[in-house]
Coordinates of C-alpha atoms (C1' of nucleotides) in Angstrom, one line a residue:
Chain A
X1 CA 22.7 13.2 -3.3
X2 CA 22.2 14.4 -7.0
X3 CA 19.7 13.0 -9.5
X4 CA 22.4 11.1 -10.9
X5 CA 23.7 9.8 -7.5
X6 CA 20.3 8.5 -6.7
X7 CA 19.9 6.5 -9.8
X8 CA 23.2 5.3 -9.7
X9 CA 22.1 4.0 -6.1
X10 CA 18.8 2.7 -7.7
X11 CA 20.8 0.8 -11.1
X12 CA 23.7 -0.7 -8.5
X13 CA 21.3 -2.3 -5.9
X14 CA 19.3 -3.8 -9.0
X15 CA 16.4 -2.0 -8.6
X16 CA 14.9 0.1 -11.2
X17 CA 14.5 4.2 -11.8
X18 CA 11.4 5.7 -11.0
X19 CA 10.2 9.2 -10.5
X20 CA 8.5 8.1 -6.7
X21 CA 12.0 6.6 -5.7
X22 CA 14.1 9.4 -6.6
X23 CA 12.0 11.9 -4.9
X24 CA 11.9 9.3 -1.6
X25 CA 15.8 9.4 -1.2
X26 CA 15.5 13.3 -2.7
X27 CA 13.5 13.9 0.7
X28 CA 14.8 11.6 3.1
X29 CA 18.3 13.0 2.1
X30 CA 16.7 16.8 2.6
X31 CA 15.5 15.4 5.6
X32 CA 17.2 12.7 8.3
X33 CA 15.1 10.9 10.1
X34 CA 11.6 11.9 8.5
X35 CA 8.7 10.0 9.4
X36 CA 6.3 8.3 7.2
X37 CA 3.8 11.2 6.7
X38 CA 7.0 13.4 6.2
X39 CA 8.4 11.5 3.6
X40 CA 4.4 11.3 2.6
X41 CA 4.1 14.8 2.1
X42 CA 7.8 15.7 1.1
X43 CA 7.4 13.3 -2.0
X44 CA 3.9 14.9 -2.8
X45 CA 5.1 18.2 -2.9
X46 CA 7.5 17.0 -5.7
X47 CA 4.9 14.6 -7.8
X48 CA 1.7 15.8 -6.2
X49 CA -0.1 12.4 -7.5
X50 CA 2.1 9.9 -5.7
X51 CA 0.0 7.0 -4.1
X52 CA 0.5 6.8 -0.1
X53 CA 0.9 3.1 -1.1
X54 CA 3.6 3.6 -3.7
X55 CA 5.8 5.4 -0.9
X56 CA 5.3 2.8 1.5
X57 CA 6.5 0.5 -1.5
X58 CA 9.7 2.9 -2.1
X59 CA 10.7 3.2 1.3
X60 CA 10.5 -1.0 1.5
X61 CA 12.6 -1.7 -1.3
X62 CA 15.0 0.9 -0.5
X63 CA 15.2 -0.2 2.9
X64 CA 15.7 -4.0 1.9
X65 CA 18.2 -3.2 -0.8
X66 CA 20.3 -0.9 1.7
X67 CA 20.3 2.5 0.7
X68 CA 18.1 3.8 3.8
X69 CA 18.1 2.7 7.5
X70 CA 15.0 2.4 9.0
X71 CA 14.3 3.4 13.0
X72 CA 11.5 3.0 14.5
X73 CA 11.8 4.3 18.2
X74 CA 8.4 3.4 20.9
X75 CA 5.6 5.7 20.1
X76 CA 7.0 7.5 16.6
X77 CA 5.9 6.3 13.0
X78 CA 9.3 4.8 11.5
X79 CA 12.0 7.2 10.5
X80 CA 13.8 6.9 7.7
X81 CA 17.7 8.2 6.9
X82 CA 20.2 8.0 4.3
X83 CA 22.1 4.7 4.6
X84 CA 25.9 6.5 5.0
X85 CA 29.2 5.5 6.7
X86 CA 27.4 4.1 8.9
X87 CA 29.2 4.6 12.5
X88 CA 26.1 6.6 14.2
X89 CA 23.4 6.0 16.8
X90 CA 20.6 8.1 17.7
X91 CA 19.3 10.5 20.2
X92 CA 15.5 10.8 20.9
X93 CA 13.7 13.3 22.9
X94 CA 10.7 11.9 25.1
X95 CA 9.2 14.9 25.3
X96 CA 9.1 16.4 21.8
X97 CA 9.9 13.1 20.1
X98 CA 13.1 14.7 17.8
X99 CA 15.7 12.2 16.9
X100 CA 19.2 13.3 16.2
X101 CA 22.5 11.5 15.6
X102 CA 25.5 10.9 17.9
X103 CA 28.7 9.2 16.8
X104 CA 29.3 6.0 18.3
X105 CA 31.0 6.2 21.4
X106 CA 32.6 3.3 21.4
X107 CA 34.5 3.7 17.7
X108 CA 33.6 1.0 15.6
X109 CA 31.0 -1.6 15.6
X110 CA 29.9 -0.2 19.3
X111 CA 28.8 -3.1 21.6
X112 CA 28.8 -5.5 19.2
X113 CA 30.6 -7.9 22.0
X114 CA 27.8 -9.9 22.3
X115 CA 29.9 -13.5 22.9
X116 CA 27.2 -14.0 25.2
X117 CA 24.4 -14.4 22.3
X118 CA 26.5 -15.9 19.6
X119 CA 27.6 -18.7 22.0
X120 CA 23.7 -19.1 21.9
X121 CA 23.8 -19.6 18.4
X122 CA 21.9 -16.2 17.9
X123 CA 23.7 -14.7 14.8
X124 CA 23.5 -10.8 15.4
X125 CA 24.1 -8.8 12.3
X126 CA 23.0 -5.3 13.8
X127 CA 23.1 -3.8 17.1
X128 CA 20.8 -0.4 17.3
X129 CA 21.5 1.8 20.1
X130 CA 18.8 4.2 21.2
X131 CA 19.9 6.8 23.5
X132 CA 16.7 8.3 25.6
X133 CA 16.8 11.8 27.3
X134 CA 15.3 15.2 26.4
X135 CA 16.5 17.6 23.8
X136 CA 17.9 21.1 24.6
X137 CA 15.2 22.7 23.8
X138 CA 12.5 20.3 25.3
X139 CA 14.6 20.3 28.9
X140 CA 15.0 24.2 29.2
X141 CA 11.1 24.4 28.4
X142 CA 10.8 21.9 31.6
X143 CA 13.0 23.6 33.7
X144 CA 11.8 27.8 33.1
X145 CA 8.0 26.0 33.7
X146 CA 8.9 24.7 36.9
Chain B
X22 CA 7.1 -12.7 42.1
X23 CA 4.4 -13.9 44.9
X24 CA 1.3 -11.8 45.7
X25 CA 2.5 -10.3 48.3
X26 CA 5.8 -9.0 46.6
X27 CA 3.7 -7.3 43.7
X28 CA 1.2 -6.0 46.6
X29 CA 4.6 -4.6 48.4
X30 CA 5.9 -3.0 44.9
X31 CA 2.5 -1.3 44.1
X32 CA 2.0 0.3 47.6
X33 CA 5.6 1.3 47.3
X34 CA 5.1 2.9 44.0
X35 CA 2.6 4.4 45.5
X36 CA -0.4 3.1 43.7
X37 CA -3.8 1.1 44.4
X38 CA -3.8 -2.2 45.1
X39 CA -6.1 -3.9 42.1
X40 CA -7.2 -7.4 40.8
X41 CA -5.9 -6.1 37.0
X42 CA -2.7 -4.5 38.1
X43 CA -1.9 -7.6 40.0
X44 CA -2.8 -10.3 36.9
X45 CA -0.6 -7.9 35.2
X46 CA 2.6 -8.0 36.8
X47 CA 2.0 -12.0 37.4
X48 CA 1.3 -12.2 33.8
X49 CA 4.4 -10.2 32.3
X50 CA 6.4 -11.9 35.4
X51 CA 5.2 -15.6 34.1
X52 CA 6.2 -14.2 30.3
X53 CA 9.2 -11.9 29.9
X54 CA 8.8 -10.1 26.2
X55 CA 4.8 -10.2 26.1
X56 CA 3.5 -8.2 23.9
X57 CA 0.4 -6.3 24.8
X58 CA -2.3 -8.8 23.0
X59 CA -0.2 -11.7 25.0
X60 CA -0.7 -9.9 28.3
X61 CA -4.2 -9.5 27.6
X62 CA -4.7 -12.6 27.3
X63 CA -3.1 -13.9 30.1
X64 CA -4.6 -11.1 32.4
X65 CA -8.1 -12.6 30.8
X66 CA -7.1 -16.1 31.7
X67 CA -6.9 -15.2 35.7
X68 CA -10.0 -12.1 35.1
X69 CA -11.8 -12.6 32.2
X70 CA -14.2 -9.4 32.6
X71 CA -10.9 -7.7 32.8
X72 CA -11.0 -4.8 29.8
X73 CA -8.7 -3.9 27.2
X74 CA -9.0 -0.5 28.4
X75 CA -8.0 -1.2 31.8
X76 CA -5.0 -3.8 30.3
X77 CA -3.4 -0.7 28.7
X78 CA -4.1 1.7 31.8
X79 CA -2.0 -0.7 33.8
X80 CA 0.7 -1.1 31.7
X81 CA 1.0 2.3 31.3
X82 CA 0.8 3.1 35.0
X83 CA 2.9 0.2 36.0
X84 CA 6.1 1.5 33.3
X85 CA 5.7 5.3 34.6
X86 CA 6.0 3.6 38.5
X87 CA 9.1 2.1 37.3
X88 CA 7.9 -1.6 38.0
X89 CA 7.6 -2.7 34.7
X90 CA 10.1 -2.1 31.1
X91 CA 8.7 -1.2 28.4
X92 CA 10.3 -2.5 24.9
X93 CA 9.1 -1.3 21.3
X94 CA 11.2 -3.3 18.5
X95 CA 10.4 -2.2 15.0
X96 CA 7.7 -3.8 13.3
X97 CA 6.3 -5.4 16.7
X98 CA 3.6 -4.1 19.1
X99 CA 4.9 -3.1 22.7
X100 CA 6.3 -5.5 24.7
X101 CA 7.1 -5.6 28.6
X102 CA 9.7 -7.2 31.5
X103 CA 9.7 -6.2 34.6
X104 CA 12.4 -4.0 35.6
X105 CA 14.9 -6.4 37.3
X106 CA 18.8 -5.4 38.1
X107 CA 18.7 -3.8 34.5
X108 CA 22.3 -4.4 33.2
X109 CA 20.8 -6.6 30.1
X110 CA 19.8 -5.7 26.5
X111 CA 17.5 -7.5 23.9
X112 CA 18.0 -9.5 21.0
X113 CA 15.3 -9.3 18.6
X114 CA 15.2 -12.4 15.8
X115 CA 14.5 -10.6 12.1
X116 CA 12.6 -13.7 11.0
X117 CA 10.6 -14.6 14.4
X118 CA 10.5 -11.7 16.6
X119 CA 11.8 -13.5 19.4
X120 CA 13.2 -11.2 22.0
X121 CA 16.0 -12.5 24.4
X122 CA 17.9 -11.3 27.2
X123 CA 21.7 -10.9 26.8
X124 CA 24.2 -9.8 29.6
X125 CA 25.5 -6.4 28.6
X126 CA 28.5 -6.6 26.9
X127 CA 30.4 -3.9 28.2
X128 CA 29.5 -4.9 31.9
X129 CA 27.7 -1.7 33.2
X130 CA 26.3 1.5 31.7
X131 CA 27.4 0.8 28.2
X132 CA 27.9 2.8 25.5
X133 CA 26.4 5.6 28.4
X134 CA 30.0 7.4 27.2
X135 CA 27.8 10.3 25.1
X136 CA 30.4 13.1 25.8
X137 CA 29.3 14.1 21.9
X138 CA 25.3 14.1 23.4
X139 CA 26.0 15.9 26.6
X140 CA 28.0 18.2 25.0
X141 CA 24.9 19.7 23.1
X142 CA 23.0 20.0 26.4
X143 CA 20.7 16.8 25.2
X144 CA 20.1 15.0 28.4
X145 CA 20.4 11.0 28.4
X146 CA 18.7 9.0 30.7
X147 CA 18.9 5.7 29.6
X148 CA 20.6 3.6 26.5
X149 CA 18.6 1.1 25.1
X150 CA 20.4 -1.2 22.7
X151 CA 19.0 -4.4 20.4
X152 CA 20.7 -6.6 18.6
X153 CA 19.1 -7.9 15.9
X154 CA 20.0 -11.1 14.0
X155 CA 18.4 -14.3 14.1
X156 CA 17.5 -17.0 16.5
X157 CA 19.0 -20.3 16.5
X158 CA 16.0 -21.9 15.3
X159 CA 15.0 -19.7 12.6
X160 CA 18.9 -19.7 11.2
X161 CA 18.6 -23.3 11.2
X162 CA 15.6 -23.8 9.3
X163 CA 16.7 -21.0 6.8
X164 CA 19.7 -22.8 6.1
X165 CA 18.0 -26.3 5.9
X166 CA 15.8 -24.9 3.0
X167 CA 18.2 -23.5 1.2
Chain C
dG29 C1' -17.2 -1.2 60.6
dC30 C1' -18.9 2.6 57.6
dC31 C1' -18.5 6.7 54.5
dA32 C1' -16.8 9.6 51.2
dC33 C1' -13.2 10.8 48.0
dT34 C1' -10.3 9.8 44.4
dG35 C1' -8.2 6.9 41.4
dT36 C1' -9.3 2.9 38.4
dC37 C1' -12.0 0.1 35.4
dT38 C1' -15.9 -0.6 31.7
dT39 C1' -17.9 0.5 27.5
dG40 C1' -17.8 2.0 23.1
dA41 C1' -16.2 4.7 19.5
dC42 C1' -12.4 6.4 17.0
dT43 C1' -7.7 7.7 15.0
dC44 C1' -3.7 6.6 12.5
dG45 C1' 0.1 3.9 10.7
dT46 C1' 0.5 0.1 8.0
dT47 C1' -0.8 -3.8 5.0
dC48 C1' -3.5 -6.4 1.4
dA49 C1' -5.3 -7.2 -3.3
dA50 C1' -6.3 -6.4 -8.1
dG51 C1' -5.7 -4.2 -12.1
dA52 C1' -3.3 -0.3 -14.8
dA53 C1' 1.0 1.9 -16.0
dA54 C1' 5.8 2.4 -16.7
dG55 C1' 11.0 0.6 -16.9
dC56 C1' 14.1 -2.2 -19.0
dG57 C1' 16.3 -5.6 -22.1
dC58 C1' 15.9 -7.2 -26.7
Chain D
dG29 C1' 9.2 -0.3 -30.8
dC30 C1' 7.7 -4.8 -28.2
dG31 C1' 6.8 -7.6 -24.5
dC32 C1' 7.9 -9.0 -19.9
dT33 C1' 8.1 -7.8 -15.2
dT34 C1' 8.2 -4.7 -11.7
dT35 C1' 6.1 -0.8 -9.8
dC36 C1' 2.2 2.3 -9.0
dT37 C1' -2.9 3.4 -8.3
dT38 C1' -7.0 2.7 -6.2
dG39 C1' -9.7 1.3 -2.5
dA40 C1' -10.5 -1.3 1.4
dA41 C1' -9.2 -3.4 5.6
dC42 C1' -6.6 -4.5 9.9
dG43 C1' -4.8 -3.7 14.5
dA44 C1' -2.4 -1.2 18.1
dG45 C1' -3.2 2.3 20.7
dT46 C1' -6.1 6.5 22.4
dC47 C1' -10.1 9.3 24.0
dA48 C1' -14.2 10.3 26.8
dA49 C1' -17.9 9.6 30.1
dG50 C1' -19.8 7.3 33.6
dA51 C1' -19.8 3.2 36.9
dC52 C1' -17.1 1.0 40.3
dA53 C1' -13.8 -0.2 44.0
dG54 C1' -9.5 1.0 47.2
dT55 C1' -8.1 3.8 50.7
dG56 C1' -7.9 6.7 54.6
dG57 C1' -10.6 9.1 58.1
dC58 C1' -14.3 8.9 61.3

DNA sequence: GCCACTGTCTTGACTCGTTCAAGAAAGCGC
DNA sequence: GCGCTTTCTTGAACGAGTCAAGACAGTGGC
């Protein structure tokens, strides 16, 4: 994503340019699924007197107006990544905690077959998958310790 | 889930037999989805000298055994449900933070089909997926206001 | 039934991610 | 430029969850 990209993102979902929100997609794009404190530090390292607060404020908006995706899996900060094509889910690590994308295995809009909860009257707009395991790395570690 | 039955799955698991671990499993069994201040309460409502401390310890002790599930949605403390047949999901309301059951859609092990996550040695042991969206009463009351 | 061992609970303090509030600063449309 | 409105800064606070040390209670062996 260039400069211009980004505030062409920025102007189309209403909101306006700002040095602290160009820098938070500059970083989350540098870096998928980045944590708060990543984001925290990767934005600091471009405009060292960035409030924590004002980030927290950034990755709101851009959240709400759709540019980033936000995941939160059990025991991380929430991640943030570049809201793209949007056909992915994600991979996490229990040991080490990485996250890292898998395409959907089903094709398009996986598992969204939920006829059970809409003929609740539950109107699902997302469905997240989370797929738990270890990373490469993490389960060879396990395996030469044991 | 009577005494006896949560006596019979902690021995099986192969841990003590305590006052707090069994208000626990009666509590989360009385309230599917409790979050931890919920359980807490309820665990303090049958013990109330019981700690925080001990609360967490439990829960904790009671997910690695396998007895209970432990769920995470974003923006929402940790919730538990004991680990029954386990071919369901979640639905998590955006407005309320209700969580529901739903029947998995795909009928068993869906969208386990990670040939793309195997394939770079990550091992899965478990999908989680959550449907977000909202619950029949908060869509009703949005749309009355509007 | 009693004892000792080990795992569990109590107490109290603490960390860290996140949110709140009030005022200053900076974008944007005119 | 000017003024309005959103956004950022500053500083404090909240709450879930964790850590550590010692007291206590289950459990298995005698």
């Amino acid at each position: 994503m260039t400069p211009t990209d980004s505030e062409h993102a920025l102007r189309g979902a209403g909101l306006r340019v700002t040095r602290p929100r160009l820098a938070v997609l500059d970083v989350v794009a540098e870096r998928p699924h980045a944590d708060t404190g990543t984001v925290l530090d990767g934005v600091r390292a471009l405009l060292p007197a960035v409030s924590h607060q004002a980030v927290y404020d950034c990755l709101g908006a851009l959240t709400d107006a759709g540019l980033l995706r936000r995941i939160q899996p059990a025991g991380s900060a929430a991640r943030y990544e570049l809201r793209v094509g949007d056909n992915h889910h994600h991979l996490v690590c229990r040991s080490c905690g990485a996250v890292t994308d898998v395409d959907c295995a089903v094709g398009h809009a996986p598992c969204l077959a939920t006829d059970d909860a809409e003929a609740r009257g539950f109107e699902v707009d997302e469905a997240e998958v989370i797929y738990w395991g270890r990373c490469p790395a993490c389960s060879t570690t396990l395996r030469s310790r044991s």
